[in-house]
Coordinates of C-alpha atoms and ligand atoms in Angstrom, one line a residue:
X1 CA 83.2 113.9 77.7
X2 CA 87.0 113.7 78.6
X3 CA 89.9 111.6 77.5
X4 CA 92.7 111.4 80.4
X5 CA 96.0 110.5 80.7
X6 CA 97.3 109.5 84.3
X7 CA 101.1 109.7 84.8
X8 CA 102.9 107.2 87.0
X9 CA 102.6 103.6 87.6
X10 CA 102.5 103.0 91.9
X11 CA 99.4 102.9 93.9
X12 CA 99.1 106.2 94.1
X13 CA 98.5 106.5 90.3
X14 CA 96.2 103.8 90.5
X15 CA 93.9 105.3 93.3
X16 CA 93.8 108.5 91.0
X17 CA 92.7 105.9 88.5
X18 CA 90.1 105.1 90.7
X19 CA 88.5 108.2 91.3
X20 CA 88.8 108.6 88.0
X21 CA 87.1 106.3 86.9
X22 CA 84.0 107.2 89.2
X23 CA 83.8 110.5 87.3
X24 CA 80.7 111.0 85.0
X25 CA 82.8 113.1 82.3
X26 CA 85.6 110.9 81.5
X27 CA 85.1 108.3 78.9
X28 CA 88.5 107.0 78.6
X29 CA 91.8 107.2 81.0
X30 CA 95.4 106.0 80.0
X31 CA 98.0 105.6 82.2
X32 CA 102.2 105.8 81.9
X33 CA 103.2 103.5 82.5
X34 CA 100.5 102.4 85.1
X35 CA 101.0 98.5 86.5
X36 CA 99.1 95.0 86.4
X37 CA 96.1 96.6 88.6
X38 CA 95.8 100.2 86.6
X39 CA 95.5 98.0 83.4
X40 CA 92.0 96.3 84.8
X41 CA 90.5 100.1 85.3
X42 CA 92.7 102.2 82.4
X43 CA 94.6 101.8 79.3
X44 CA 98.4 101.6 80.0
X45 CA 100.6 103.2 77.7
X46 CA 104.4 101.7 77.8
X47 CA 106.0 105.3 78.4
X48 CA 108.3 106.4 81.1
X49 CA 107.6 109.0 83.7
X50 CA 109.9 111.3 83.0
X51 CA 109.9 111.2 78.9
X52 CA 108.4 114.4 78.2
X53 CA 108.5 114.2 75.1
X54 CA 107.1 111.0 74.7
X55 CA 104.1 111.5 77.0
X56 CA 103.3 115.0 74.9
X57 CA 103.2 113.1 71.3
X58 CA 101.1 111.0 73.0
X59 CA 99.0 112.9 74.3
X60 CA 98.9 115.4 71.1
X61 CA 98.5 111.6 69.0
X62 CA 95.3 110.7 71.4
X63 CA 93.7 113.7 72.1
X64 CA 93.8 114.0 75.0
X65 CA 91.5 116.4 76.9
X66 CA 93.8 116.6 80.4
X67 CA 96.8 115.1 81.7
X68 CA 97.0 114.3 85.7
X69 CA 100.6 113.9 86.9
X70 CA 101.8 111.4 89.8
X71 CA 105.3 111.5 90.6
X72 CA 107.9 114.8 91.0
X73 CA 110.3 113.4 88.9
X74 CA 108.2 114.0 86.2
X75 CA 107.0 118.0 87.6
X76 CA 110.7 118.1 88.1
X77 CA 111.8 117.6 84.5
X78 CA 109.7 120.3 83.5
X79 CA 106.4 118.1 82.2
X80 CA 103.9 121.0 82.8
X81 CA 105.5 123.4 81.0
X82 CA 106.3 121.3 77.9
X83 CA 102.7 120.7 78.0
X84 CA 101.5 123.9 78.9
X85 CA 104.2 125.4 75.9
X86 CA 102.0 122.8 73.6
X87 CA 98.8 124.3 74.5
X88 CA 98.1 121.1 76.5
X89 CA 95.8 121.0 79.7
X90 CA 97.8 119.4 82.8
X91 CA 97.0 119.2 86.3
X92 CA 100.5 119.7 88.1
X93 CA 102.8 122.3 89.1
X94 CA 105.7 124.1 87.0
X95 CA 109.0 122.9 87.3
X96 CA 109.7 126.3 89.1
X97 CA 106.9 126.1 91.5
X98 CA 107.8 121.8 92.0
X99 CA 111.3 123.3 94.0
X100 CA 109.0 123.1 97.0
X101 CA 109.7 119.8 96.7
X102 CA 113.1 119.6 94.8
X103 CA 115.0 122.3 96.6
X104 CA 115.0 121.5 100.8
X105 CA 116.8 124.8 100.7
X106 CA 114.2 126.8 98.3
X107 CA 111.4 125.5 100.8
X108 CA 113.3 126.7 103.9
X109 CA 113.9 129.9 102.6
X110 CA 110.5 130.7 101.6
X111 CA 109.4 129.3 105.0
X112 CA 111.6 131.8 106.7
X113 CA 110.9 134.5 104.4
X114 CA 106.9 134.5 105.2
X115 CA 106.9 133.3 108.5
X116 CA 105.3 130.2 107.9
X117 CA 106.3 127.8 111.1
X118 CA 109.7 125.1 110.4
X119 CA 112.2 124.1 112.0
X120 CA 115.9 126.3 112.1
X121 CA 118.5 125.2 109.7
X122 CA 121.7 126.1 108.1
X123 CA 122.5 124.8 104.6
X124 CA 126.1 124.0 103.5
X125 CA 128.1 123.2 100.4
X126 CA 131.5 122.9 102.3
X127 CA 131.8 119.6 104.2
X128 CA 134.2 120.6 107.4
X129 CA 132.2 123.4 107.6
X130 CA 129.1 121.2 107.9
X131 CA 130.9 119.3 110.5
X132 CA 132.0 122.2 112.6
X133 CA 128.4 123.3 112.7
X134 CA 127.1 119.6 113.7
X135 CA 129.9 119.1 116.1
X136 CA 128.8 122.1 118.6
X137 CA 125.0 121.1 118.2
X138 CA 122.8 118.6 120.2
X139 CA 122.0 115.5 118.7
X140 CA 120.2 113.4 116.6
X141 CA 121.6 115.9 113.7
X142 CA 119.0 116.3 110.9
X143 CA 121.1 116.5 107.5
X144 CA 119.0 116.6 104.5
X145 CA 120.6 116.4 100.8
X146 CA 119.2 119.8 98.7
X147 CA 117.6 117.8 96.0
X148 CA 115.4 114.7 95.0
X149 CA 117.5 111.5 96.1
X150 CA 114.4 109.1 96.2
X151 CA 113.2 109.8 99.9
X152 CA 117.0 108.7 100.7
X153 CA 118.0 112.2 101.1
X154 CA 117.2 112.6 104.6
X155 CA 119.8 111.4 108.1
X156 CA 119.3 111.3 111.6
X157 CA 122.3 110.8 113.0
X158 CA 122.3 109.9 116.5
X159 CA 126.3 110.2 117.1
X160 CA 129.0 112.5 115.7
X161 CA 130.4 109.3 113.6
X162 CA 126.5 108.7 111.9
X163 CA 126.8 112.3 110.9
X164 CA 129.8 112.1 109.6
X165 CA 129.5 109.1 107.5
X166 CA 126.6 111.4 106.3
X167 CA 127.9 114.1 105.3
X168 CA 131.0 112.5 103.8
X169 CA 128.8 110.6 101.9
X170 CA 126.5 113.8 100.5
X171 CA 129.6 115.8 100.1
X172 CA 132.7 114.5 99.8
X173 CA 131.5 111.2 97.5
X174 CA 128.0 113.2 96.2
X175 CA 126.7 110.1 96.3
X176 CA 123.3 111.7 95.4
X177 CA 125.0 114.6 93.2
X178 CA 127.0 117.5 93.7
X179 CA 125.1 119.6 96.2
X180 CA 124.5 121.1 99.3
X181 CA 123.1 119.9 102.9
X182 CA 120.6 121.3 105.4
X183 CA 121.1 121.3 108.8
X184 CA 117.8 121.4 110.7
X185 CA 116.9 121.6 114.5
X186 CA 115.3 117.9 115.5
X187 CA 112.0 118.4 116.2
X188 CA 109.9 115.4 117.9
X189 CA 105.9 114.9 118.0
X190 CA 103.4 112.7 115.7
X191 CA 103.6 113.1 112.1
X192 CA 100.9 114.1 109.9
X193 CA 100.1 114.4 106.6
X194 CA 98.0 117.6 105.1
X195 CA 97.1 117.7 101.5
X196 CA 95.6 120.6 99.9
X197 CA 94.3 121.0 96.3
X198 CA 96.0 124.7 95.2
X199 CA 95.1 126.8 92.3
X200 CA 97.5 130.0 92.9
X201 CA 95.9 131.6 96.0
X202 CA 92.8 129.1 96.2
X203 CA 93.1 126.0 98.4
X204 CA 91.5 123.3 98.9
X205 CA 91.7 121.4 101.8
X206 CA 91.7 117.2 101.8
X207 CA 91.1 114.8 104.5
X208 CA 94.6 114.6 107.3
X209 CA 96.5 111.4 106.7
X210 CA 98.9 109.7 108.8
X211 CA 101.8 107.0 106.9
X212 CA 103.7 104.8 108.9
X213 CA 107.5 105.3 107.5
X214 CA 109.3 102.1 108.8
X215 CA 109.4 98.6 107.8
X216 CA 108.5 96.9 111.1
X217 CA 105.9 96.8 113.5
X218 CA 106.1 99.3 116.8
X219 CA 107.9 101.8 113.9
X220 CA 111.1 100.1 114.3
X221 CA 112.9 98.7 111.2
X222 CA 114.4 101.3 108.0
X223 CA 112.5 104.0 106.7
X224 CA 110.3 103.1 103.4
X225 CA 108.0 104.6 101.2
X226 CA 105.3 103.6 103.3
X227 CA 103.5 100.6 104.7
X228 CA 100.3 102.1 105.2
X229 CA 98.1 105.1 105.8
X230 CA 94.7 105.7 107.2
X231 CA 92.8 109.0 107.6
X232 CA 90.6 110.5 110.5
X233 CA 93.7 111.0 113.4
X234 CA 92.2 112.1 117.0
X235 CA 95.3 113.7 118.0
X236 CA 94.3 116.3 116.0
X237 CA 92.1 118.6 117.0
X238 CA 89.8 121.3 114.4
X239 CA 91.5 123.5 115.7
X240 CA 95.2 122.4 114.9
X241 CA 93.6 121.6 111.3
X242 CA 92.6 125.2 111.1
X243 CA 95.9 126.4 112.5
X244 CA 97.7 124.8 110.0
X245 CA 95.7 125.2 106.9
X246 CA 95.7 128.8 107.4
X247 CA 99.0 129.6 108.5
X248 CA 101.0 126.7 106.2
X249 CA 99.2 125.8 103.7
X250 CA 97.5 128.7 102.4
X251 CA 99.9 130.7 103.7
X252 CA 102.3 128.7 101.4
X253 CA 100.3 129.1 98.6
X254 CA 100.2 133.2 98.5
X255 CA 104.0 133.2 99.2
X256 CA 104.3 131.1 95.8
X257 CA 101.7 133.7 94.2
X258 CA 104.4 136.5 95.3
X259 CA 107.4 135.1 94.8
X260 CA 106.1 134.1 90.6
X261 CA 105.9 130.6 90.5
X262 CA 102.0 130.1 91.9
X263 CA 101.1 125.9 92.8
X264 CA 98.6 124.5 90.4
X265 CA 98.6 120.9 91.7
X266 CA 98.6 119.3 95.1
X267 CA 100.4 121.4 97.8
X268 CA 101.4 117.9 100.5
X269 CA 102.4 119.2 103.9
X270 CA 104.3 116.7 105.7
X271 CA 103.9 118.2 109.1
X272 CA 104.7 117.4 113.1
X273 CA 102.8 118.5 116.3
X274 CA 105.7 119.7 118.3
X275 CA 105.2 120.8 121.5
X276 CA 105.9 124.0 120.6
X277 CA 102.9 123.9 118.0
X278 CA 102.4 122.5 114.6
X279 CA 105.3 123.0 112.3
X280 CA 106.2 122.1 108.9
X281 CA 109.0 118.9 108.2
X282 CA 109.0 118.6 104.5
X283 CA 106.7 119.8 101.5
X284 CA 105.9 117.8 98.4
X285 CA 105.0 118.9 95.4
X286 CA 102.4 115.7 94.4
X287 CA 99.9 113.7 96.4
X288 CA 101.4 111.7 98.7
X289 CA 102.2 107.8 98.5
X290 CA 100.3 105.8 100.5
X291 CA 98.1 108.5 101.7
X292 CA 96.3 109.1 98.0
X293 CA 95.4 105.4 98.6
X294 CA 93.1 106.4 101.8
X295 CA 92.7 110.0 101.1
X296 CA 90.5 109.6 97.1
X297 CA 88.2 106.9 98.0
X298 CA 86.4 109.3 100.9
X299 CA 85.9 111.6 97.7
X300 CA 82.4 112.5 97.4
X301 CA 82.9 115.1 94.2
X302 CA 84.0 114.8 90.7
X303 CA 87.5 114.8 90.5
X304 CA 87.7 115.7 87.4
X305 CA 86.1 119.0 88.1
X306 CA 88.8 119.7 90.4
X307 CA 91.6 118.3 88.3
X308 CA 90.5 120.5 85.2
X309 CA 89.4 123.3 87.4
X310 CA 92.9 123.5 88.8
X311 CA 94.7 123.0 85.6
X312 CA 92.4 125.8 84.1
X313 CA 92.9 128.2 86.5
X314 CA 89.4 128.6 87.4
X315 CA 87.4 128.0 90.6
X316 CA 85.9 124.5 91.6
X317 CA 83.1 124.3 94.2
X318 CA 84.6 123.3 97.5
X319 CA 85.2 119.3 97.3
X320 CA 83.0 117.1 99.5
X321 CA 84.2 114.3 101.5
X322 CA 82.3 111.1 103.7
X323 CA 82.7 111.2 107.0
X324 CA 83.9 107.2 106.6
X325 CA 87.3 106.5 108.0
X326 CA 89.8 104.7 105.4
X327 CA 92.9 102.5 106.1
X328 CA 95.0 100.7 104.1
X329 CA 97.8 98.2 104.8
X330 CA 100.9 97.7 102.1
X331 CA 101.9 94.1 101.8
X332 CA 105.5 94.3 100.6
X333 CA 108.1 92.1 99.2
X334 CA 110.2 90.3 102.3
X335 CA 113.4 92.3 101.9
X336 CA 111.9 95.7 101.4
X337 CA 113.4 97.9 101.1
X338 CA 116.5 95.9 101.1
X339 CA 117.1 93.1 98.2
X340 CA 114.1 91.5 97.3
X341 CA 112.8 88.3 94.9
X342 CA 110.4 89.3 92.1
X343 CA 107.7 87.2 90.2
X344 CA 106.3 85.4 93.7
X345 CA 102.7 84.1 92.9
X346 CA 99.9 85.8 95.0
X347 CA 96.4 84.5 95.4
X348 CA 93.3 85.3 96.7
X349 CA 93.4 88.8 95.3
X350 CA 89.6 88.1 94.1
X351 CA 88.3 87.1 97.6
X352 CA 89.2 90.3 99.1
X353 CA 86.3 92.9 99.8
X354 CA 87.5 96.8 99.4
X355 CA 89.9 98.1 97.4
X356 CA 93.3 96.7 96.1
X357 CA 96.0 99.5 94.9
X358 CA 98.4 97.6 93.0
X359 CA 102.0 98.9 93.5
X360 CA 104.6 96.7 92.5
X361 CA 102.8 93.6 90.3
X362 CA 102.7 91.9 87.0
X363 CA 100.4 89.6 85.5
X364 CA 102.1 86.4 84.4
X365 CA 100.6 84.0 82.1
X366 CA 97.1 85.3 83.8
X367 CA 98.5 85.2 86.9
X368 CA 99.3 88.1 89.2
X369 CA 103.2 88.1 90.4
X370 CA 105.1 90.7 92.7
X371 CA 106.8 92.7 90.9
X372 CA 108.2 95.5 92.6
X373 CA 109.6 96.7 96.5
X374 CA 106.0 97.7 97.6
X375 CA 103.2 95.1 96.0
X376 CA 99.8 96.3 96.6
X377 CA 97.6 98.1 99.5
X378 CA 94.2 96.7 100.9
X379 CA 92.0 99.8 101.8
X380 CA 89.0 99.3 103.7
X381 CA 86.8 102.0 104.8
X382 CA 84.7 102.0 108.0
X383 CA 82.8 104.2 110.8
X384 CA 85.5 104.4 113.3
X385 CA 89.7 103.9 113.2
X386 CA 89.2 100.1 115.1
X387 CA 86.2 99.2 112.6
X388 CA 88.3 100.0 109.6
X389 CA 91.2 97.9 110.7
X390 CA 89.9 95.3 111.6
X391 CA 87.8 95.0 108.5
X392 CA 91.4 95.8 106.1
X393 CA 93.0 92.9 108.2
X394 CA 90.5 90.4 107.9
X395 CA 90.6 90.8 104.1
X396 CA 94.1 91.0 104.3
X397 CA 94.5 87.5 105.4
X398 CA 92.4 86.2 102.7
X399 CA 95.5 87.1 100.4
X400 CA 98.2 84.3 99.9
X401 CA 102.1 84.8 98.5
X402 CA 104.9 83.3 100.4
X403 CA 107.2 86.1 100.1
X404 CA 104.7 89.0 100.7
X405 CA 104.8 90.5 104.8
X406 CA 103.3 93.8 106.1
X407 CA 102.8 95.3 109.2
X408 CA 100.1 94.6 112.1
X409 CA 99.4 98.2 114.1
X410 CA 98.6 100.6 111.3
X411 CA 97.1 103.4 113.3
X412 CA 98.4 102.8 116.3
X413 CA 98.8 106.3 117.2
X414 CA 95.2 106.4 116.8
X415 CA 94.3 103.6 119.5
X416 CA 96.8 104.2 121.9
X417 CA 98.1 101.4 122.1
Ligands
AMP501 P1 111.6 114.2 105.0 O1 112.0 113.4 103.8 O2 112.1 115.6 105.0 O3 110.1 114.1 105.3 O4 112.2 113.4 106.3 C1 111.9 112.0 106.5 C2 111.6 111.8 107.9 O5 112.7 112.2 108.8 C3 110.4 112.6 108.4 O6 109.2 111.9 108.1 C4 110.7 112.7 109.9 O7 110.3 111.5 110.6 C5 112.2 112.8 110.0 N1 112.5 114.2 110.1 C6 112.8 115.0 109.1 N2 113.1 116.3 109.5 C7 113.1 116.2 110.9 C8 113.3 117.1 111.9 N3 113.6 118.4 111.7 N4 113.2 116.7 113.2 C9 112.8 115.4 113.5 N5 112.6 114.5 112.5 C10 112.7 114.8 111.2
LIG502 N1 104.1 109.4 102.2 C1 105.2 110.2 102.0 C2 105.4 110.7 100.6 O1 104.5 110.6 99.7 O2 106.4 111.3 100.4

């Protein structure tokens, strides 16, 4: 019988709560600093992400049997090995092996190095050298910032004055931080989303996923942290599935093993079908946000066999999934991710039949209030892509808040339309 602690307070955190709490060996689950909705299924704790030391007196204080980590700040600031230094049991990677994620330049050398399939790139420090380079390319130029910058980090600039504004800005002003840029070929095809369980050498595999990046409907609009997800995508075949679990992610996974800092956590391939085959666009270090949200509910196993299991260092039994097809829509503050108003009322929420992540809320004199960018995602699941919509936007509607919107063709790659 286990006593968890679940870092992180989005959505994501709150469908690992979720899964969580289906699990016949846990008795108890905290969460920091988890939100309105985590605090109906767990115990928040009022402690930050990223306070290490915080989270590890708590933990020690609580006893806590294992500690699941959310976001890559926190596998960034070195959380697993403060834990792991404590003789604490936490399912996440090092801060070494979290570069993956943290270094765009570490990933891209590592992809080069073991031929696993990326676009070409050049990385810079110097900014009139970066502009040279960018000058006597095609466009759109894809500059990414070498570090975490809050899913900000990334510019395609569709004219010589975009990129320079760009690079000035990562540069010259280091408006995110002294550092370097990558400059990647542009690459075009549908996006996917691939995440993989990985213990060293042993990975396994979840359910593809497919977010929807910008604000508006038709993917117009800026780029966001997500405004919804679903799973099952026909565009890909088994056979693209197979091509890229082999030959990214678990190739990924033994080049980590060789060059020392093996993945104990969730391996995310953000990946595009290109014409000229499946290649990799970024890798993140954590379970993906909004994907999570439609990806854990389809889980048929334990999780926290696999969570432990991973943490341990010792094999699981191959997860099992349904066969159901999950989608979610984000309803998010009017605004986003502009300015937006906090503390709008929302009602209906008990009306609603599926599942309600809870992003961005608060509860307010017993009433639930948005409280963040991103307020909460409806998931539905169902036996085909048009069942499970329609079933998320029916419920959907049922939900009332004057300053709430979200978009209308989630999945549209998968009905043509
Ligand atoms: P990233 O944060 O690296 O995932 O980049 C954010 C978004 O920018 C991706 O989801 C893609 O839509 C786009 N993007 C990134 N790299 C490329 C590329 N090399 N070619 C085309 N689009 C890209
Ligand atoms: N859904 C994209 C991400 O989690 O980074």
């Amino acid at each position: 019988m286990a006593k968890v602690l679940v870092v992180g307070g989005g959505g994501r955190e709150h469908a690992i709560v979720d899964a969580l709490s289906r699990s016949a060996k846990v008795t108890k689950i905290y969460c920091a600093p988890g939100n309105a909705g985590i605090g109906l299924q767990a115990e928040n704790v009022a402690i930050k992400d990223t306070d290490v030391d915080g989270l590890l007196a708590f933990a020690k204080g609580n006893a806590i049997d294992l500690t699941v980590v959310g976001p890559e700040a926190a596998l960034a600031v070195g959380i697993v090995d403060a834990f792991r230094g404590a003789g604490l049991k936490i399912f996440g990677h090092t801060k070494a092996a979290t570069r993956i994620e943290s270094s765009k330049e570490f990933a891209k050398e590592l992809m080069f190095k073991y031929d696993i399939p990326t676009s070409g790139y050049r990385s810079f420090t110097d900014y009139t050298e970066a502009l040279e380079y960018v000058k006597a390319r095609p466009f759109p130029a894809v500059l990414k910032y070498d570090g975490l910058a809050a899913g900000k980090g990334v510019v395609i600039a569709a004219t010589l004055e975009e990129a320079d504004a760009a690079l000035k800005d990562m540069l010259l002003d280091c408006s995110f931080g002294q550092g370097k840029v990558v400059v990647e070929d542009f690459l075009t095809g549908p996006e996917f989303s691939f995440m993989c369980f990985v213990d060293g050498g042993r990975v396994y595999p979840m359910p593809l996923a497919q977010d929807h990046k910008r604000a508006y409907d038709g993917d117009e609009g800026p780029n966001t942290g997500g405004m919804g997800a679903y799973t099952n995508l026909p565009f890909i075949s088994e056979e693209d599935r197979k091509f890229a679990f082999d030959n990214i992610l678990c190739r990924t996974a033994e080049a980590m093993v060789a060059e020392g800092c093996p993945l104990s956590g969730v391996l995310y391939g953000g990946l595009m079908k290109t014409p000229q085959g499946i290649k990799v666009i970024e890798f993140n270090a954590r379970f993906g946000d909004p994907e999570t949200e439609v990806v854990l509910p389809s889980l048929e196993s334990d999780i926290y066999d696999i969570f432990e299991g991973v943490a341990s260092g010792k094999a699981v039994a191959q997860p099992a999934w349904n066969d159901n097809v999950t989608l979610g829509v984000v309803l998010a503050s009017k605004g986003y991710p502009g300015k937006y108003e906090k503390g709008c009322v929302i009602e209906g929420l008990e009306n609603v039949e599926g599942r309600i992540f809870h992003m961005g809320t608060a509860i307010r004199d017993g009433v639930t209030v948005t409280n963040g960018g991103r307020v909460m995602m409806v998931v539905c699941g169902g036996s085909d892509v048009a069942d499970a919509r329609g079933k998320v936007y029916r419920e959907v509607e049922k939900i009332h808040c004057d300053n709430l919107f979200y978009r209308h063709d989630i999945a549209h790659c998968a009905l043509d339309e």
